[in-house]
Amino acid sequence: MAIKLELGKSNDEKQLDALIEDLKKITRSEALDNLIAELEAISEGKRSPSIKPLSLYVETLKIIREHTVGSRDYAAALKVASMVYDDLFIRGEETPDFENVEAVYKRIISDSGLKNSSFFNYELFASFTDKANFVSLVDSVKKCAMSKQIFDKLCTYGICAREYIIDDKGYLTNLLKVKNKLELSSPETMDFVLEEELTFLRRANGIYDIDPIKLAAVERNLNAANAIMEGSRDLLNNLDSKQKNIELIVDQFEQRAKDIKTITEASLDDRAATARNRVDIALKEFIAGQQKTIIMDKELALKQLYSDAEMELQKYRAMAKTITANTSAEIAGLAKSADDVIRKLSDATKNDETINEFLTKARLDEAILNKIENLSMLNDASIERMMSDKNTIRRAPEEVTVNEDASVGALKIPAYRHSREERPIEKVNPLLDMSIPFSDRITSVKAQKAMRMGKGELFHEKFDDVITAVMEDVNPYLIGPSGCGKTHMIMQIGQILGLECVDIGYINEEYDILGYVTATGDYNESNFYRLYKYGGIAFCDELDNGNGKATVKLNSFLTNKIDSSYCFPGGERVQRHPNFRVVAAGNTDGSGADSIYNTREKIEESVQQRMIPIYVDYDNRVEKAILKDYPEWYDFCCAFRHATDRWSEVCGIPAPGILTTRDASRIRN
């Protein structure tokens, strides 16, 4: 019968029986005897094990047996294992995700696990809702140099800190942070670190330790602050009085300037009217002189023509007399015979008027007729030329006006039509070439800066930090108040690096970055596209004033990989130019609006993670150089800023009025 029962048992039951027999060989104690009796009852089926299923229970017993020497330790270890089981397996064998929970359980109690390697504390273990977080914490602690000492400190701290932290992940995060601090501290300062962290948690939960001595010190500081406030009020009253005097002086200067402007305008109007009158008189005199000159030229020309004609007539008369004398004899000989012919012709033509008129004209000397005709033609031409010159002179202003109108008409402003800019892709700027050692590049930059400073140019104290970030392509985000010189600094950096710097402003829509395709299918390029393709600095000023969703589009361009590219809306995949840089600036740290800049938006966390914040404040050195000829104004600026800073410290909020570097430039101007 015993053999049959033995054969009917499962493998787990057999292992349990073997374990019972092994335990009986150990030095007996009351606790061990109770445990053996409990195991025999479980083996006989009279009692169910505290850890289920039976296979897990048997495996737990084996692990405890291998690492336990004394009988009392054996029972205590099994008790701790049962407590861990109860914490992990809330619903026993029906616990959700049983296999993963079982893996965590074995990880804790196994021969290389947490409990058996002295990295187990039940109170700390029980404080975790998700026991896997406890395993993660211990794994992290075991990597430390002083792992056991740090674990003991964390056990003490964690049990106290748990009541202030509800979220399990937040609890784990806090313990890991404290672990990191303990790892960096010495054993003597570990307790101080723990006390400091607990104090922080208590205050975060509204629990403060009020010390009467500290309270008295606070009252004294408050009284001192009130005294300072009274002094500040007196100072502000004095400043108000001085401001009123300055405003009165400014009003007087403005009125004087207006008077000078009025007098100057009146004087210029008088001079202009006098100049116009002089021009009109000179023009009339010129026209009259030209008319007289033309008339005199005409009279001289006519006299010369008449004189030439008279000389020609005398010449022809003398020629006619000579011919007459030479041919008189022949004419006399022919006269007789001619009389008959003439008579006959006379008889034939005396009644014909046309023939008579023709013969009369034929008697005239041909040369004289030609001279008279030429004289008439010359006379007519002179008159026409004179009239033409008169019309030209009189129409001169109109012709100028017409020409000006014509030229203006010729300057037709063509309708805007976008065309994609195509130009050669420049090589990488040596100052941005990562293959060149940074020390060589920054030496060249500092030499250019020194040369500019020698010529009187001013540079902000944060200039070196910002230009280093630009050269190393880490996307700096300049955080600073209005008017402290952020934009001017970026323009100086663009000049020294030899890069085009374009202020694209804050980003309201994605097309501010990408451009867009028009209704006709043409791609309207953005400045950002042009800088990304050909190189340059894209300066996103007032980044915290834009649309947060649209600003996230910057993430695609902030990876800073050498072989990066992007497909823009026009369909063109553009390779990122090695000279391309992104620099942003804002008045807040990206967490949203405050009491001064109350319209600012929160910058998306993913954008902030891709940028390096650089805080830029007012630089008194720059303002002192700007107001070097006005030391009283510089002292006033410093005093005013000190007063507003002090006011902010006392009131706990930023002062509503500030004095900027831009204001200093205006004062100088």
XYZ file of C-alpha atoms in Angstrom:
669
model
C 0.000 0.000 0.000
C 2.861 2.379 0.815
C 4.484 1.566 -2.489
C 1.310 2.457 -4.367
C 0.961 5.703 -2.511
C 4.573 6.524 -3.272
C 4.055 5.793 -6.941
C 0.886 7.961 -7.030
C 2.656 11.064 -5.795
C 3.728 13.884 -8.128
C 7.325 14.923 -8.582
C 6.786 18.043 -6.431
C 5.338 15.908 -3.610
C 8.311 13.549 -3.799
C 10.726 16.463 -3.593
C 8.783 17.779 -0.565
C 9.124 14.384 1.195
C 12.840 14.311 0.474
C 13.183 17.819 1.870
C 11.338 16.781 5.075
C 13.708 13.874 5.568
C 16.664 16.213 5.055
C 15.314 18.680 7.640
C 14.986 15.911 10.229
C 18.748 15.462 10.102
C 19.360 19.080 11.270
C 19.796 19.924 14.923
C 16.236 20.045 16.157
C 14.506 23.036 17.665
C 10.960 23.880 18.499
C 10.620 26.155 15.460
C 12.039 23.466 13.193
C 9.802 20.765 14.657
C 6.775 22.968 14.009
C 7.931 23.521 10.435
C 8.472 19.777 9.835
C 5.007 19.037 11.199
C 3.544 21.682 8.891
C 5.362 20.219 5.868
C 4.197 16.666 6.693
C 0.620 17.905 6.926
C 0.995 19.525 3.515
C 2.548 16.339 2.106
C -0.354 14.215 3.430
C -2.876 16.669 1.967
C -4.185 17.706 5.356
C -3.118 21.310 4.861
C -2.531 23.570 1.865
C 0.842 25.345 1.487
C 1.149 29.095 2.149
C 2.883 29.482 -1.235
C 1.033 28.152 -4.250
C 1.349 26.227 -6.483
C 3.173 23.404 -4.759
C 6.047 23.545 -7.287
C 6.797 27.161 -6.322
C 6.538 26.233 -2.624
C 9.010 23.350 -3.013
C 11.430 25.532 -5.008
C 11.258 28.162 -2.252
C 12.080 25.525 0.386
C 15.084 24.328 -1.628
C 16.503 27.843 -1.949
C 16.072 28.464 1.794
C 17.641 25.104 2.628
C 20.723 25.825 0.519
C 21.394 29.225 2.137
C 20.281 28.615 5.742
C 22.426 26.979 8.462
C 20.464 27.183 11.678
C 17.028 25.777 12.244
C 15.692 29.090 13.536
C 17.000 30.905 10.466
C 15.251 28.342 8.312
C 11.825 29.039 9.802
C 12.400 32.821 9.753
C 13.491 32.710 6.131
C 10.367 30.761 5.143
C 8.253 33.305 6.992
C 9.861 36.198 5.062
C 9.371 34.303 1.808
C 5.683 33.857 2.649
C 5.357 37.574 3.346
C 7.003 38.411 -0.004
C 4.641 35.944 -1.681
C 1.610 37.561 -0.058
C 2.760 41.008 -1.203
C 3.395 39.898 -4.778
C 0.605 37.370 -5.370
C -2.401 39.354 -4.189
C -4.880 36.784 -5.499
C -2.730 33.698 -5.077
C -2.600 31.471 -8.118
C -5.229 33.668 -9.814
C -2.994 36.746 -9.665
C -2.985 38.534 -13.090
C 0.232 38.159 -15.101
C 1.236 35.285 -12.818
C 4.337 34.259 -14.807
C 5.939 37.745 -14.692
C 5.132 38.086 -10.984
C 6.621 34.639 -10.374
C 9.825 35.741 -12.136
C 10.108 38.752 -9.810
C 9.490 36.524 -6.780
C 12.228 34.100 -7.787
C 14.541 37.016 -8.536
C 14.133 38.166 -4.926
C 14.582 34.859 -3.091
C 16.890 32.986 -5.504
C 20.423 32.008 -4.550
C 21.812 35.068 -6.400
C 18.813 37.206 -5.573
C 18.279 40.256 -3.467
C 17.447 38.647 -0.162
C 20.328 36.196 -0.144
C 22.846 38.842 -1.294
C 22.069 41.132 1.697
C 20.198 43.599 -0.526
C 16.725 42.948 0.830
C 14.737 44.916 3.347
C 11.161 43.859 3.800
C 9.909 47.282 4.960
C 11.407 48.962 1.875
C 10.146 46.107 -0.309
C 6.616 46.420 1.107
C 6.583 50.182 0.494
C 6.531 49.594 -3.295
C 3.204 48.922 -4.960
C 4.913 47.579 -8.065
C 7.565 45.198 -6.687
C 9.475 45.302 -9.993
C 10.422 48.873 -9.088
C 12.087 47.538 -5.926
C 14.144 45.140 -8.057
C 15.129 47.997 -10.390
C 16.237 50.106 -7.431
C 18.389 47.326 -5.958
C 19.964 46.572 -9.358
C 20.928 50.229 -9.629
C 22.339 50.326 -6.068
C 24.442 47.191 -6.575
C 26.390 49.000 -9.311
C 27.599 51.679 -6.861
C 30.997 51.659 -5.161
C 29.545 51.758 -1.627
C 26.501 49.700 -2.576
C 25.729 48.089 0.820
C 26.141 51.340 2.763
C 24.018 53.243 0.256
C 21.324 50.497 0.356
C 21.118 50.683 4.146
C 20.770 54.481 3.979
C 18.072 54.197 1.324
C 16.125 51.730 3.484
C 16.055 54.262 6.304
C 15.213 57.140 4.001
C 12.644 55.308 1.827
C 10.440 54.217 4.727
C 10.277 57.845 5.947
C 9.833 59.360 2.487
C 7.062 57.038 1.327
C 4.365 58.874 3.280
C 5.073 62.056 1.284
C 5.028 60.461 -2.192
C 1.871 58.781 -3.492
C 2.899 57.781 -7.016
C 5.016 54.600 -7.196
C 7.068 55.833 -10.167
C 7.663 59.145 -8.449
C 8.766 57.232 -5.362
C 11.274 55.212 -7.408
C 12.511 58.356 -9.180
C 13.072 60.109 -5.854
C 15.006 57.139 -4.441
C 17.209 56.965 -7.552
C 17.926 60.692 -7.256
C 18.897 60.295 -3.587
C 21.032 57.271 -4.546
C 22.947 59.418 -7.050
C 23.556 62.089 -4.418
C 24.731 59.504 -1.885
C 27.083 58.037 -4.454
C 28.718 61.464 -4.901
C 28.973 62.157 -1.173
C 31.281 60.803 1.502
C 30.097 58.459 4.307
C 30.299 61.347 6.779
C 27.872 63.513 4.765
C 25.317 60.842 3.807
C 23.073 61.510 6.814
C 23.103 65.217 5.989
C 22.012 64.453 2.405
C 19.136 62.272 3.645
C 17.982 64.915 6.132
C 18.113 67.593 3.431
C 15.979 65.490 1.065
C 13.438 64.675 3.795
C 13.200 68.361 4.671
C 12.544 69.162 1.021
C 9.757 66.521 0.867
C 8.162 67.822 4.075
C 8.147 71.391 2.783
C 6.806 70.240 -0.573
C 3.893 68.738 1.364
C 3.405 71.934 3.405
C 5.204 70.800 6.561
C 7.648 73.351 8.015
C 9.718 73.298 11.178
C 9.306 76.758 12.702
C 12.278 77.752 14.832
C 11.667 80.753 17.187
C 15.187 81.978 16.540
C 14.635 81.818 12.777
C 11.237 83.475 13.195
C 12.858 86.340 15.093
C 15.476 86.642 12.374
C 12.718 86.770 9.776
C 10.993 89.552 11.708
C 14.255 91.483 11.877
C 14.760 91.005 8.151
C 11.175 92.116 7.561
C 11.726 95.284 9.587
C 14.937 95.920 7.684
C 13.059 95.356 4.436
C 10.389 97.848 5.499
C 13.112 100.381 6.241
C 14.614 99.732 2.825
C 11.155 100.111 1.307
C 10.781 103.504 2.963
C 14.174 104.500 1.640
C 13.199 103.200 -1.783
C 10.008 105.247 -1.677
C 12.013 108.379 -0.885
C 14.410 107.488 -3.687
C 11.531 106.897 -6.058
C 9.974 110.214 -5.042
C 13.264 111.946 -5.799
C 13.432 110.079 -9.066
C 9.872 111.166 -9.881
C 10.841 114.772 -9.204
C 13.912 114.450 -11.402
C 11.844 112.742 -14.052
C 9.358 115.613 -14.062
C 12.222 118.084 -14.423
C 13.634 116.011 -17.261
C 10.212 115.841 -18.914
C 9.923 119.634 -18.602
C 13.349 120.050 -20.220
C 12.407 117.565 -22.932
C 9.155 119.462 -23.595
C 11.122 122.696 -23.874
C 13.564 121.089 -26.285
C 10.696 119.643 -28.319
C 9.016 123.057 -28.504
C 12.315 124.647 -29.502
C 12.782 121.986 -32.142
C 9.276 122.626 -33.472
C 9.980 126.367 -33.622
C 13.270 125.761 -35.440
C 11.493 123.388 -37.812
C 8.769 125.959 -38.530
C 11.308 128.747 -39.104
C 13.450 126.478 -41.270
C 10.480 125.368 -43.357
C 9.372 128.979 -43.858
C 12.910 129.993 -44.820
C 13.195 127.097 -47.244
C 9.807 127.979 -48.758
C 10.954 131.585 -49.267
C 14.200 130.455 -50.824
C 12.365 128.019 -53.069
C 9.929 130.740 -54.195
C 12.836 133.130 -54.849
C 14.669 130.432 -56.784
C 11.569 129.732 -58.882
C 11.167 133.437 -59.653
C 14.814 133.699 -60.626
C 14.503 130.685 -62.879
C 11.374 132.130 -64.533
C 13.068 135.489 -65.098
C 16.221 133.865 -66.440
C 14.143 131.677 -68.750
C 12.213 134.664 -70.083
C 15.428 136.629 -70.597
C 16.981 133.659 -72.363
C 13.957 133.303 -74.683
C 13.937 137.027 -75.418
C 17.670 136.983 -76.147
C 17.255 134.013 -78.446
C 14.421 135.758 -80.252
C 16.544 138.880 -80.744
C 19.471 136.775 -81.921
C 17.253 134.960 -84.429
C 15.801 138.230 -85.777
C 19.265 139.777 -86.105
C 20.559 136.654 -87.811
C 17.592 136.788 -90.160
C 18.161 140.445 -91.049
C 21.883 139.851 -91.633
C 21.120 136.830 -93.775
C 18.607 138.792 -95.855
C 21.012 141.707 -96.299
C 23.753 139.301 -97.353
C 21.387 137.598 -99.825
C 20.271 140.904 -101.314
C 23.906 142.019 -101.586
C 24.898 138.750 -103.308
C 21.912 139.044 -105.650
C 22.796 142.614 -106.548
C 26.377 141.624 -107.329
C 25.171 138.791 -109.527
C 22.766 141.159 -111.342
C 25.540 143.634 -112.036
C 27.691 140.788 -113.322
C 24.967 139.606 -115.637
C 24.239 143.151 -116.786
C 27.893 143.644 -117.720
C 27.867 140.291 -119.490
C 24.721 141.278 -121.315
C 26.274 144.567 -122.416
C 29.350 142.739 -123.696
C 27.275 140.250 -125.606
C 25.151 143.073 -126.941
C 28.187 145.008 -128.166
C 29.746 141.954 -129.758
C 26.603 140.873 -131.507
C 25.159 144.286 -132.407
C 26.612 144.065 -135.896
C 25.196 140.654 -136.449
C 21.907 141.745 -135.015
C 21.862 144.758 -137.297
C 22.519 142.455 -140.275
C 19.793 140.196 -139.284
C 17.442 142.957 -138.262
C 16.209 143.502 -141.628
C 15.393 139.897 -142.324
C 14.173 139.514 -138.816
C 11.751 142.372 -139.126
C 9.794 140.377 -141.629
C 9.810 137.329 -139.395
C 8.893 139.366 -136.347
C 6.180 141.044 -138.139
C 4.796 137.736 -139.262
C 5.128 136.279 -135.799
C 3.627 139.357 -134.246
C 0.731 139.134 -136.566
C 0.364 135.460 -135.706
C 0.611 135.850 -131.930
C -0.768 139.237 -131.140
C -4.162 137.748 -130.482
C -2.806 134.774 -128.346
C -2.461 135.775 -124.621
C -0.752 132.541 -123.551
C 2.037 132.944 -126.098
C 2.471 136.605 -125.233
C 2.807 135.779 -121.507
C 5.325 133.040 -122.271
C 7.431 135.330 -124.408
C 7.376 138.001 -121.718
C 8.692 135.576 -119.103
C 11.290 134.268 -121.517
C 12.823 137.668 -121.777
C 13.753 137.679 -118.125
C 17.221 136.633 -117.230
C 17.267 133.013 -116.021
C 20.078 133.564 -113.504
C 18.266 136.445 -111.800
C 15.158 134.374 -111.534
C 17.144 131.582 -109.945
C 18.766 133.976 -107.439
C 15.427 135.489 -106.505
C 13.972 132.017 -106.113
C 16.890 130.955 -103.896
C 16.506 134.101 -101.807
C 12.835 133.422 -101.327
C 13.515 129.844 -100.320
C 16.229 130.905 -97.836
C 13.953 133.525 -96.376
C 11.148 131.037 -95.901
C 13.520 128.476 -94.347
C 14.910 131.081 -91.912
C 11.426 132.040 -90.799
C 10.397 128.432 -90.334
C 13.585 127.648 -88.370
C 13.054 130.684 -86.142
C 9.466 129.690 -85.425
C 10.556 126.147 -84.746
C 13.235 127.371 -82.298
C 10.667 129.535 -80.534
C 8.292 126.626 -80.170
C 11.131 124.439 -78.959
C 12.147 126.953 -76.275
C 8.587 127.540 -75.189
C 7.823 123.829 -75.075
C 11.032 122.835 -73.305
C 9.464 122.379 -69.844
C 6.568 120.433 -71.355
C 8.952 118.173 -73.259
C 10.899 117.488 -70.054
C 7.664 116.668 -68.288
C 6.624 114.398 -71.095
C 9.978 112.677 -71.038
C 9.735 112.207 -67.280
C 6.224 110.862 -67.640
C 7.389 108.579 -70.363
C 10.261 107.305 -68.268
C 7.947 106.730 -65.360
C 5.574 104.905 -67.609
C 8.452 102.798 -68.825
C 9.210 101.724 -65.280
C 6.437 99.220 -65.150
C 6.456 97.323 -61.929
C 6.134 93.746 -62.970
C 3.620 91.674 -61.204
C 5.319 89.619 -58.551
C 6.085 86.181 -59.741
C 8.035 83.857 -57.568
C 10.809 81.846 -59.137
C 12.969 79.352 -57.299
C 16.344 80.828 -56.516
C 19.150 78.768 -57.945
C 22.745 79.610 -57.122
C 25.937 77.663 -56.505
C 26.154 75.777 -53.215
C 29.019 77.282 -51.237
C 31.629 75.148 -49.496
C 31.697 74.713 -45.746
C 32.875 77.768 -43.837
C 36.321 77.050 -42.297
C 35.114 78.478 -38.987
C 32.316 75.849 -38.960
C 34.356 72.947 -40.339
C 34.330 70.249 -37.642
C 37.416 68.619 -39.198
C 39.476 71.665 -38.155
C 40.409 71.711 -34.420
C 38.126 73.964 -32.421
C 41.105 75.695 -30.807
C 42.286 76.917 -34.228
C 38.825 78.119 -35.213
C 38.107 79.958 -31.963
C 41.541 81.634 -32.137
C 40.602 83.098 -35.531
C 37.250 84.288 -34.147
C 38.880 85.951 -31.136
C 41.344 87.736 -33.428
C 38.456 89.223 -35.459
C 36.666 90.211 -32.247
C 39.804 91.946 -30.910
C 40.211 93.853 -34.176
C 36.590 95.069 -34.007
C 36.952 96.047 -30.364
C 40.008 98.071 -31.338
C 37.758 100.048 -33.666
C 35.300 100.783 -30.854
C 32.747 98.000 -31.363
C 31.062 96.686 -28.191
C 30.447 93.013 -27.380
C 28.143 91.472 -24.757
C 29.735 89.438 -21.972
C 27.872 86.319 -23.224
C 29.184 86.743 -26.780
C 31.882 84.043 -26.457
C 29.419 81.487 -25.057
C 26.884 82.084 -27.812
C 29.351 82.055 -30.736
C 30.883 78.840 -29.351
C 27.424 77.225 -29.316
C 26.813 78.384 -32.904
C 30.182 77.060 -34.110
C 29.583 73.704 -32.386
C 26.006 73.537 -33.838
C 24.141 72.892 -30.574
C 21.101 75.172 -31.250
C 21.421 77.862 -28.527
C 18.238 79.369 -27.033
C 18.967 82.843 -25.623
C 16.825 83.643 -22.577
C 16.817 87.222 -21.405
C 14.732 90.348 -20.809
C 13.699 92.722 -23.555
C 16.365 95.082 -24.853
C 19.417 93.329 -23.382
C 21.170 92.938 -26.782
C 20.268 89.398 -27.925
C 19.411 90.313 -31.529
C 22.402 92.639 -31.910
C 24.695 89.874 -30.622
C 23.408 87.362 -33.219
C 23.948 89.894 -36.030
C 27.542 90.409 -34.811
C 28.077 86.634 -34.827
C 26.802 86.442 -38.406
C 29.267 89.153 -39.464
C 32.272 87.526 -37.776
C 31.445 84.046 -39.102
C 30.702 85.427 -42.573
C 27.168 83.981 -42.571
C 23.909 85.495 -43.756
C 21.735 86.050 -40.678
C 17.959 86.321 -41.231
C 15.497 87.107 -38.438
C 12.527 84.849 -39.314
C 10.708 85.927 -36.131
C 8.384 83.728 -34.127
C 6.560 80.831 -35.790
C 2.780 81.027 -36.134
C 2.242 78.436 -38.869
C 4.294 75.600 -40.357
C 4.584 77.469 -43.677
C 6.686 80.098 -41.859
C 9.342 77.359 -41.882
C 8.473 75.195 -44.891
C 6.971 77.694 -47.343
C 3.852 76.662 -49.281
C 2.483 75.680 -52.673
C 0.258 78.313 -54.293
C -3.056 77.719 -56.062
C -1.211 77.654 -59.402
C 1.115 74.893 -58.191
C 4.176 77.101 -57.714
C 6.304 76.642 -54.590
C 6.663 79.839 -52.541
C 9.993 79.447 -50.792
C 10.563 80.584 -47.214
C 13.674 82.270 -45.827
C 14.176 79.146 -43.721
C 14.286 76.996 -46.872
C 16.885 79.280 -48.480
C 19.117 79.241 -45.375
C 18.766 75.455 -44.980
C 19.839 74.927 -48.603
C 22.536 77.575 -49.085
C 23.732 78.085 -45.507
C 23.230 80.845 -42.953
C 21.768 81.558 -39.508
C 17.998 81.179 -39.077
C 17.297 83.442 -36.073
C 13.952 82.507 -34.474
C 13.416 85.623 -32.366
C 10.575 85.672 -29.819
C 10.259 81.868 -30.102
C 8.118 81.769 -26.950
C 5.592 84.122 -28.584
C 4.686 81.751 -31.423
C 2.274 78.879 -31.940
C 3.469 75.887 -29.887
C 2.174 73.308 -32.369
C 3.840 75.010 -35.340
C 7.094 75.463 -33.403
C 7.363 71.677 -32.961
C 8.096 71.496 -36.712
C 11.568 72.817 -35.858
C 12.418 69.371 -34.435
C 12.920 68.058 -37.972
C 15.766 70.536 -38.456
C 17.470 70.382 -35.037
C 19.063 66.925 -35.328
C 22.276 68.539 -36.676
C 23.393 65.471 -38.591
C 25.841 66.125 -41.412
C 23.867 64.071 -43.934
C 20.418 65.369 -42.915
C 17.912 66.315 -45.588
C 14.263 67.354 -45.787
C 11.597 67.178 -48.487
C 9.933 70.613 -48.689
C 6.359 71.180 -49.973
C 7.656 71.969 -53.480
C 8.715 68.315 -53.795
C 12.441 69.057 -53.617
C 14.541 67.034 -51.151
C 17.088 69.535 -49.879
C 20.402 68.489 -48.326
C 21.226 70.367 -45.113
C 24.085 72.790 -45.790
C 26.997 72.460 -43.335
C 26.873 76.246 -42.806
C 23.212 76.109 -41.668
C 22.564 77.042 -38.028
C 19.434 77.594 -35.919
C 19.486 80.151 -33.100
C 16.424 81.061 -31.032
C 15.697 83.753 -28.459
C 12.909 84.523 -26.012
C 12.042 86.465 -22.891
C 10.996 83.384 -20.891
C 12.570 79.995 -20.208
C 9.881 78.265 -22.279
C 7.582 77.398 -19.359
C 4.903 79.914 -20.373
C 3.706 83.397 -19.435
C 4.747 85.301 -16.329
C 3.691 88.600 -14.751
C 5.758 90.686 -17.223
C 5.600 88.676 -20.462
C 2.002 87.586 -19.982
C 1.207 86.580 -23.580
C 4.024 84.061 -24.002
C 3.324 80.423 -24.831
C 4.904 77.297 -23.402
C 7.547 75.831 -25.708
C 7.019 72.117 -26.303
C 9.379 69.972 -24.202
C 10.750 68.122 -27.249
C 11.878 71.451 -28.747
C 13.517 72.541 -25.480
C 15.412 69.252 -25.236
C 17.004 69.900 -28.623
C 18.262 73.360 -27.592
C 20.885 74.642 -25.157
C 19.581 77.467 -22.906
C 21.928 80.436 -22.438
C 20.780 83.164 -20.023
C 21.558 86.682 -21.271
C 21.100 89.623 -18.883
C 21.886 93.317 -19.112
C 25.627 94.044 -19.410
C 26.644 97.142 -17.460
C 29.967 97.248 -19.334
C 28.152 97.841 -22.609
C 25.881 100.480 -21.104
C 28.843 102.255 -19.498
C 30.567 102.415 -22.890
C 27.372 103.698 -24.540
C 26.945 106.459 -21.920
C 30.641 107.272 -21.505
C 29.937 110.957 -22.305
C 26.993 111.019 -19.891
C 28.220 109.572 -16.562
C 25.254 111.005 -14.620
C 22.843 109.095 -16.844
C 24.875 105.899 -16.370
C 24.730 106.316 -12.587
C 20.985 106.880 -12.852
C 20.560 103.678 -14.914
C 22.477 101.645 -12.339
C 20.545 103.147 -9.423
C 17.188 102.624 -11.121
C 17.955 99.017 -11.984
C 19.216 98.354 -8.462
C 15.982 99.791 -7.066
C 13.785 97.605 -9.326
C 15.847 94.503 -8.498
C 15.547 95.227 -4.794
C 11.808 95.791 -5.184
C 11.510 92.408 -6.910
C 13.417 90.681 -4.099
C 11.214 92.212 -1.413
C 7.876 91.707 -3.198
C 8.722 88.301 -4.649
C 7.592 89.206 -8.164
C 9.386 90.947 -11.055
C 9.260 94.747 -11.070
C 6.769 96.201 -13.590
C 9.312 98.732 -14.938
C 12.763 98.019 -16.366
C 15.558 100.065 -17.955
C 17.131 98.281 -20.943
C 20.334 98.600 -22.966
C 18.139 99.840 -25.809
C 16.989 102.682 -23.523
C 20.633 103.580 -22.885
C 21.203 103.953 -26.631
C 18.114 106.159 -26.897
C 19.372 108.356 -24.051
C 22.701 108.817 -25.822
C 20.961 109.680 -29.108
